[in-house]
Tab-separated table of C-alpha atoms and ligand atoms in Angstrom:
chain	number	residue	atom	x	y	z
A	1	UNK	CA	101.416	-41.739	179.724
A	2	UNK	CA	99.417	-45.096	179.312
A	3	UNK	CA	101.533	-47.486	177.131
A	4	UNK	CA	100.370	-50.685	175.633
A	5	UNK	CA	103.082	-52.499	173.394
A	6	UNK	CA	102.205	-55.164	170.766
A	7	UNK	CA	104.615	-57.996	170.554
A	8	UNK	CA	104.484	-60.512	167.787
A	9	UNK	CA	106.173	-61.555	165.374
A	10	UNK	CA	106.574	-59.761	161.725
A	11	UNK	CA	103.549	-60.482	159.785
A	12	UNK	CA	101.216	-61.309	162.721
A	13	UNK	CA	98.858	-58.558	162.316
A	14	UNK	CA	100.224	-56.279	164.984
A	15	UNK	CA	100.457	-53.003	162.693
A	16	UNK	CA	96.857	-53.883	160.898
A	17	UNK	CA	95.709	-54.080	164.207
A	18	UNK	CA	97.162	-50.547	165.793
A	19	UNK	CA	96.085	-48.803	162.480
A	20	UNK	CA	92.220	-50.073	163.140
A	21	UNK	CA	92.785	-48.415	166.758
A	22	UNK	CA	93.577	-45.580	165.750
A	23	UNK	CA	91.381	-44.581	163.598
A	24	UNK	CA	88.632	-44.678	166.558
A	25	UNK	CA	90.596	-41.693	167.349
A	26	UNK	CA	91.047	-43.247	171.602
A	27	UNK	CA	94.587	-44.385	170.943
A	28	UNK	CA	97.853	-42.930	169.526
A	29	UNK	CA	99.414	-45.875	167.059
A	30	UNK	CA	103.477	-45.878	167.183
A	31	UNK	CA	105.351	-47.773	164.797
A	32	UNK	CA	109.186	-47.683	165.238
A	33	UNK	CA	109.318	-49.859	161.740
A	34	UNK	CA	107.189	-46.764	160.086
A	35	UNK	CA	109.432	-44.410	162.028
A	36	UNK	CA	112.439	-46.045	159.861
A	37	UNK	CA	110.833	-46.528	156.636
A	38	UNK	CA	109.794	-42.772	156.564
A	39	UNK	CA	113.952	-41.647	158.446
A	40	UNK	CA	114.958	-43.370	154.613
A	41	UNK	CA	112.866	-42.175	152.402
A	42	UNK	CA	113.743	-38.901	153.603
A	43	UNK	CA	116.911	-39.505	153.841
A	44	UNK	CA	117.897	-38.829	157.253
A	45	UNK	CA	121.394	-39.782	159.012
A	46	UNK	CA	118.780	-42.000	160.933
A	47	UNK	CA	117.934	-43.670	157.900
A	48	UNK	CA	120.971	-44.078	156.038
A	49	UNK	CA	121.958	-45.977	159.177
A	50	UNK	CA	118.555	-47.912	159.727
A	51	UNK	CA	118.847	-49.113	156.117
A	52	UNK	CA	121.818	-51.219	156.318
A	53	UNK	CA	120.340	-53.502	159.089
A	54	UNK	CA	116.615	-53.263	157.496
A	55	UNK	CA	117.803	-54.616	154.439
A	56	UNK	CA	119.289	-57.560	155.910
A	57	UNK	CA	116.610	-58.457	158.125
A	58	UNK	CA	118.489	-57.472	161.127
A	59	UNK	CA	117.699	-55.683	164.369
A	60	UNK	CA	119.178	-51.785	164.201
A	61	UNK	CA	121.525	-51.185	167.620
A	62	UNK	CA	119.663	-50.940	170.760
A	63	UNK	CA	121.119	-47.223	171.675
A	64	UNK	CA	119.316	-46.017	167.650
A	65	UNK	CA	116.331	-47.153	168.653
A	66	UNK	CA	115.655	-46.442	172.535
A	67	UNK	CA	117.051	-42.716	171.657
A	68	UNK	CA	114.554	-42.588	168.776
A	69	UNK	CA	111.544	-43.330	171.004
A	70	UNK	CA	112.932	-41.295	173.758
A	71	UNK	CA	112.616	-38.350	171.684
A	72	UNK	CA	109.182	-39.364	170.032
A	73	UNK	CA	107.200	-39.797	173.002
A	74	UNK	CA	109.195	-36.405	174.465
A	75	UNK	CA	106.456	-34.842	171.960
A	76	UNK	CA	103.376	-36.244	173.000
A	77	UNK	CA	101.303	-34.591	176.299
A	78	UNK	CA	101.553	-37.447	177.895
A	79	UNK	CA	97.666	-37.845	178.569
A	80	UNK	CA	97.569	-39.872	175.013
A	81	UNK	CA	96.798	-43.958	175.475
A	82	UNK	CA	99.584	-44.921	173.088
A	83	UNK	CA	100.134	-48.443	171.152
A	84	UNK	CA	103.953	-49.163	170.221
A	85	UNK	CA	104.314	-51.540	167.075
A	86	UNK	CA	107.667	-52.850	167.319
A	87	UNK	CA	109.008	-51.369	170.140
A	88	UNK	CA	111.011	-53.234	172.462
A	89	UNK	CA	112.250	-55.812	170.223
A	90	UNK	CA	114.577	-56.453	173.107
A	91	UNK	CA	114.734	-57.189	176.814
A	92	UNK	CA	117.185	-53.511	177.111
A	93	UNK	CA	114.869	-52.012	174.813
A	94	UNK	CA	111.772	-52.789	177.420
A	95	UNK	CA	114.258	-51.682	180.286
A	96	UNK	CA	114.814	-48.436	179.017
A	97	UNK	CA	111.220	-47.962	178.667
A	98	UNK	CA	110.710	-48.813	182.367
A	99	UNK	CA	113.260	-46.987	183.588
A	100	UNK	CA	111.567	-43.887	183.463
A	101	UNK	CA	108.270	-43.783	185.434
A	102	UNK	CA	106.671	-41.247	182.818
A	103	UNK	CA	107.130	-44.256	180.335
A	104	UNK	CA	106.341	-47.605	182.302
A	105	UNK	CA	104.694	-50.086	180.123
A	106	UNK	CA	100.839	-50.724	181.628
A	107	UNK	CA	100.359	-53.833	179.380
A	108	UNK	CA	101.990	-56.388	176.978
A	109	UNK	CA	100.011	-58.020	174.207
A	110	UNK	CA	101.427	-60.901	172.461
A	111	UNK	CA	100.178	-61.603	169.042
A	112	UNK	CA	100.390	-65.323	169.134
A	113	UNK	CA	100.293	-67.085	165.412
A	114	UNK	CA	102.028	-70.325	163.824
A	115	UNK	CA	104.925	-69.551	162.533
A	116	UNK	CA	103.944	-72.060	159.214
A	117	UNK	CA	101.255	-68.380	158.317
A	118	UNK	CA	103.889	-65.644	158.471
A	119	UNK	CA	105.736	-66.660	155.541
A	120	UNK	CA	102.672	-66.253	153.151
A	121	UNK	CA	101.620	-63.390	154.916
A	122	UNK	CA	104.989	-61.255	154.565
A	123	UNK	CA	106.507	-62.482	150.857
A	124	UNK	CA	102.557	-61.626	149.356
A	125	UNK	CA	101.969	-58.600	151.585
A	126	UNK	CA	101.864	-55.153	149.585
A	127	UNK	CA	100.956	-51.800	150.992
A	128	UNK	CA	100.152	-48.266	149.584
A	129	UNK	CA	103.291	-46.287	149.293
A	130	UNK	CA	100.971	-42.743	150.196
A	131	UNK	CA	98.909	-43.934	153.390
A	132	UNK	CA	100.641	-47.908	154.252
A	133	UNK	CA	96.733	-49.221	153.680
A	134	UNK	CA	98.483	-53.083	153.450
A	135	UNK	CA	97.075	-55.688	150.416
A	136	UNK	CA	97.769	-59.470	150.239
A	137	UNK	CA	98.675	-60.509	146.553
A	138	UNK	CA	96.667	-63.224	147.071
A	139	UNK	CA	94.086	-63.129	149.947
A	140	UNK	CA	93.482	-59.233	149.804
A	141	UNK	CA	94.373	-57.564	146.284
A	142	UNK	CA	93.554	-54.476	145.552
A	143	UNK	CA	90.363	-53.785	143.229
A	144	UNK	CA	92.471	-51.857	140.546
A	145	UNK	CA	95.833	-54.122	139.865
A	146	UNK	CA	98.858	-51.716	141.559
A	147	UNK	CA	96.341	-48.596	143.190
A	148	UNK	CA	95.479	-48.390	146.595
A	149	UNK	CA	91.409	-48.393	147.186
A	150	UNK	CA	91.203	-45.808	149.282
A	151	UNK	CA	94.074	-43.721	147.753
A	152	UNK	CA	94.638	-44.536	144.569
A	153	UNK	CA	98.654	-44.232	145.829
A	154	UNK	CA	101.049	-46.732	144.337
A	155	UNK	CA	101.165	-50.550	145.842
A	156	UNK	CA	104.473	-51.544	146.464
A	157	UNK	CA	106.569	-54.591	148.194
A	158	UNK	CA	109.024	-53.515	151.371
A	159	UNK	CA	111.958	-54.651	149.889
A	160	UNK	CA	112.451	-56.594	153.486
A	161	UNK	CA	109.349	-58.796	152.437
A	162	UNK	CA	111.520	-60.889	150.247
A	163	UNK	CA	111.998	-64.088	151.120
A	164	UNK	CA	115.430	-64.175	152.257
A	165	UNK	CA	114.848	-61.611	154.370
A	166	UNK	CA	111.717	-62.682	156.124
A	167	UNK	CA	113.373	-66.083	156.298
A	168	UNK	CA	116.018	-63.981	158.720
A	169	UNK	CA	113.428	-61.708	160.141
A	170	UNK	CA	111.738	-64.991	161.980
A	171	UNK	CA	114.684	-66.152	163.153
A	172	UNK	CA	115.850	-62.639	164.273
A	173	UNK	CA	111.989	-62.544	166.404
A	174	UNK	CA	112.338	-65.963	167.583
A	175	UNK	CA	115.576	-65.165	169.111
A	176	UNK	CA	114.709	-62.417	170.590
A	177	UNK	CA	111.175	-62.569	171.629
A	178	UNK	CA	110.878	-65.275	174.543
A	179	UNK	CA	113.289	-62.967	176.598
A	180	UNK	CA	110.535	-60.450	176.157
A	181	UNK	CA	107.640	-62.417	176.814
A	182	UNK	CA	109.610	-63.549	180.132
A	183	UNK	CA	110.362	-59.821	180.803
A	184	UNK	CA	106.278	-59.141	180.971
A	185	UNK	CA	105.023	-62.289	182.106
A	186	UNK	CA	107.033	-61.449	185.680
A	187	UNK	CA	105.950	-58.132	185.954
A	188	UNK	CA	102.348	-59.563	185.183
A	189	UNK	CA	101.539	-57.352	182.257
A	190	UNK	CA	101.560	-60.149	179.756
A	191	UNK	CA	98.037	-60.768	177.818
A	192	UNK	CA	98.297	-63.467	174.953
A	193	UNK	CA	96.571	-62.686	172.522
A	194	UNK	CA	94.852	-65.736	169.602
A	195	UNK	CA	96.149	-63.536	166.228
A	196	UNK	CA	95.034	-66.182	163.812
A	197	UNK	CA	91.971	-65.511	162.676
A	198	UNK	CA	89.408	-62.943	160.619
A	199	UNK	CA	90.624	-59.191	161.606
A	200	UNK	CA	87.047	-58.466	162.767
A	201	UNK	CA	87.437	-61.226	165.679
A	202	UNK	CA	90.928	-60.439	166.728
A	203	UNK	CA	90.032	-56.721	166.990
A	204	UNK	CA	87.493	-57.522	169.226
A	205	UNK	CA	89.335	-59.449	171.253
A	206	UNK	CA	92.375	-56.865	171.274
A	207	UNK	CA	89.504	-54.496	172.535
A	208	UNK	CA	88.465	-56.520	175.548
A	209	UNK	CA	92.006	-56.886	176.492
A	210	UNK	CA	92.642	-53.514	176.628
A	211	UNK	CA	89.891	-52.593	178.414
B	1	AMP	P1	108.732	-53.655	161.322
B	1	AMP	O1	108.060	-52.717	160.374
B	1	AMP	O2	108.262	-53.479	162.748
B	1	AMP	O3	108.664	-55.101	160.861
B	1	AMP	O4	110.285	-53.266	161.337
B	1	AMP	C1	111.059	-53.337	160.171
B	1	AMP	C2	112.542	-53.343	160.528
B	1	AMP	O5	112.864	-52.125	161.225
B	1	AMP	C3	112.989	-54.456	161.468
B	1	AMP	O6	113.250	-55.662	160.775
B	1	AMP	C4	114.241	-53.836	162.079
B	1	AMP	O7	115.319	-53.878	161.161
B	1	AMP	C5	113.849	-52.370	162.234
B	1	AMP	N1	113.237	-52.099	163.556
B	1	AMP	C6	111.964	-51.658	163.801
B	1	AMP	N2	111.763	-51.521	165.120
B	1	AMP	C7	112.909	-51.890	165.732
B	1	AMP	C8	113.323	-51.991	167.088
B	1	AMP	N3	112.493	-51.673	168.100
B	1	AMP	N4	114.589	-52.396	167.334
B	1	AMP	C9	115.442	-52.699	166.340
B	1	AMP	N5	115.117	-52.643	165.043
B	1	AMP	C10	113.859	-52.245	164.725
């Protein structure tokens, strides 16, 4: 299995990023947030329990999440080239991923961005409830007020893009995310990666450096 993980903090582009990927069709697009959202709005045991730390910004417990992606990737072929999108938040979290030599990371890309953009980016982001096409209120709005261009589904805020919660969100990443980069950087799979910038540019950068 050939896994690339995105790290970055919420809001810097990681997701719109991984979607563009995928849709080329060479890449398999994982995203343990996505995993959640859908676990409660299905209302799974998984989600009932995911919701109570989602709502507060918070991390959900280590042993949820590294059994969750222990059983996704069980259902892949394992010839895929697969992009995780918020997965490991957390040095045991990128452990548990190594530990098994079907599942070894190949390559870390950090989505670096000043944390003074996020906040603007996450409180006016809005995505399509049908296919998660994402909108900026103010930057990128869709062309008919509440309808998603290329679905017509219904635009709608996560209810953890409030402020509050994004304020705890960043501090929940920032706490978090050096142990990470630390984790990488010694194993020598770290790329950095400039996230700032139009999506056209940092997609072809994200390109070169997984080539
Ligand atoms: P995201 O869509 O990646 O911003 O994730 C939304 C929320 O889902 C996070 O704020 C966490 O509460 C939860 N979550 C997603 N992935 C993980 C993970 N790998 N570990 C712990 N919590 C996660």
């Amino acid at each position: 299995m050939n896994i690339t993980v995105f790290l970055g903090a919420p809001g810097s582009g990681k997701g719109t990023q991984a979607k563009k990927l995928s849709s080329s069709g060479k890449f398999i697009h994982l995203s343990t947030g996505d995993i959640l959202r859908n676990a409660i709005k299905e209302g799974t045991p998984l989600g009932k329990e995911a919701k109570v730390f989602m709502d507060k910004g918070e991390l959900v417990p280590d042993s949820t999440m590294i059994g969750l992606i222990e059983a996704t990737l069980k259902n892949l072929s394992g010839l895929e080239h697969i992009i995780l999108d918020g997965f490991p938040r957390t040095v045991p979290q990128a452990e548990a991923l190594d530990a098994k030599e079907t599942t070894k990371v190949k390559k870390a890309i950090f989505f670096q961005i000043p944390d003074s953009v996020l906040v603007d980016r996450l409180t006016g982001r809005r995505l399509c409830r049908n296919c998660s096409q994402p909108y900026h209120i103010k930057h990128m709005p869709p062309k008919k007020a509440g309808h998603c261009d290329l679905c017509s589904g219904e635009i709608y805020q996560r209810s953890d893009d409030q402020e509050d919660v994004v304020v705890r969100r960043l501090e929940v990443f920032n706490s978090q995310n050096q142990g990470l980069v630390d984790y990488y950087s010694q194993k020598n799979k770290l790329q950095n990666l400039i996230a700032h910038g139009s999506p056209e540019d940092i997609q072809k950068s994200l390109i070169q450096a997984l080539n």
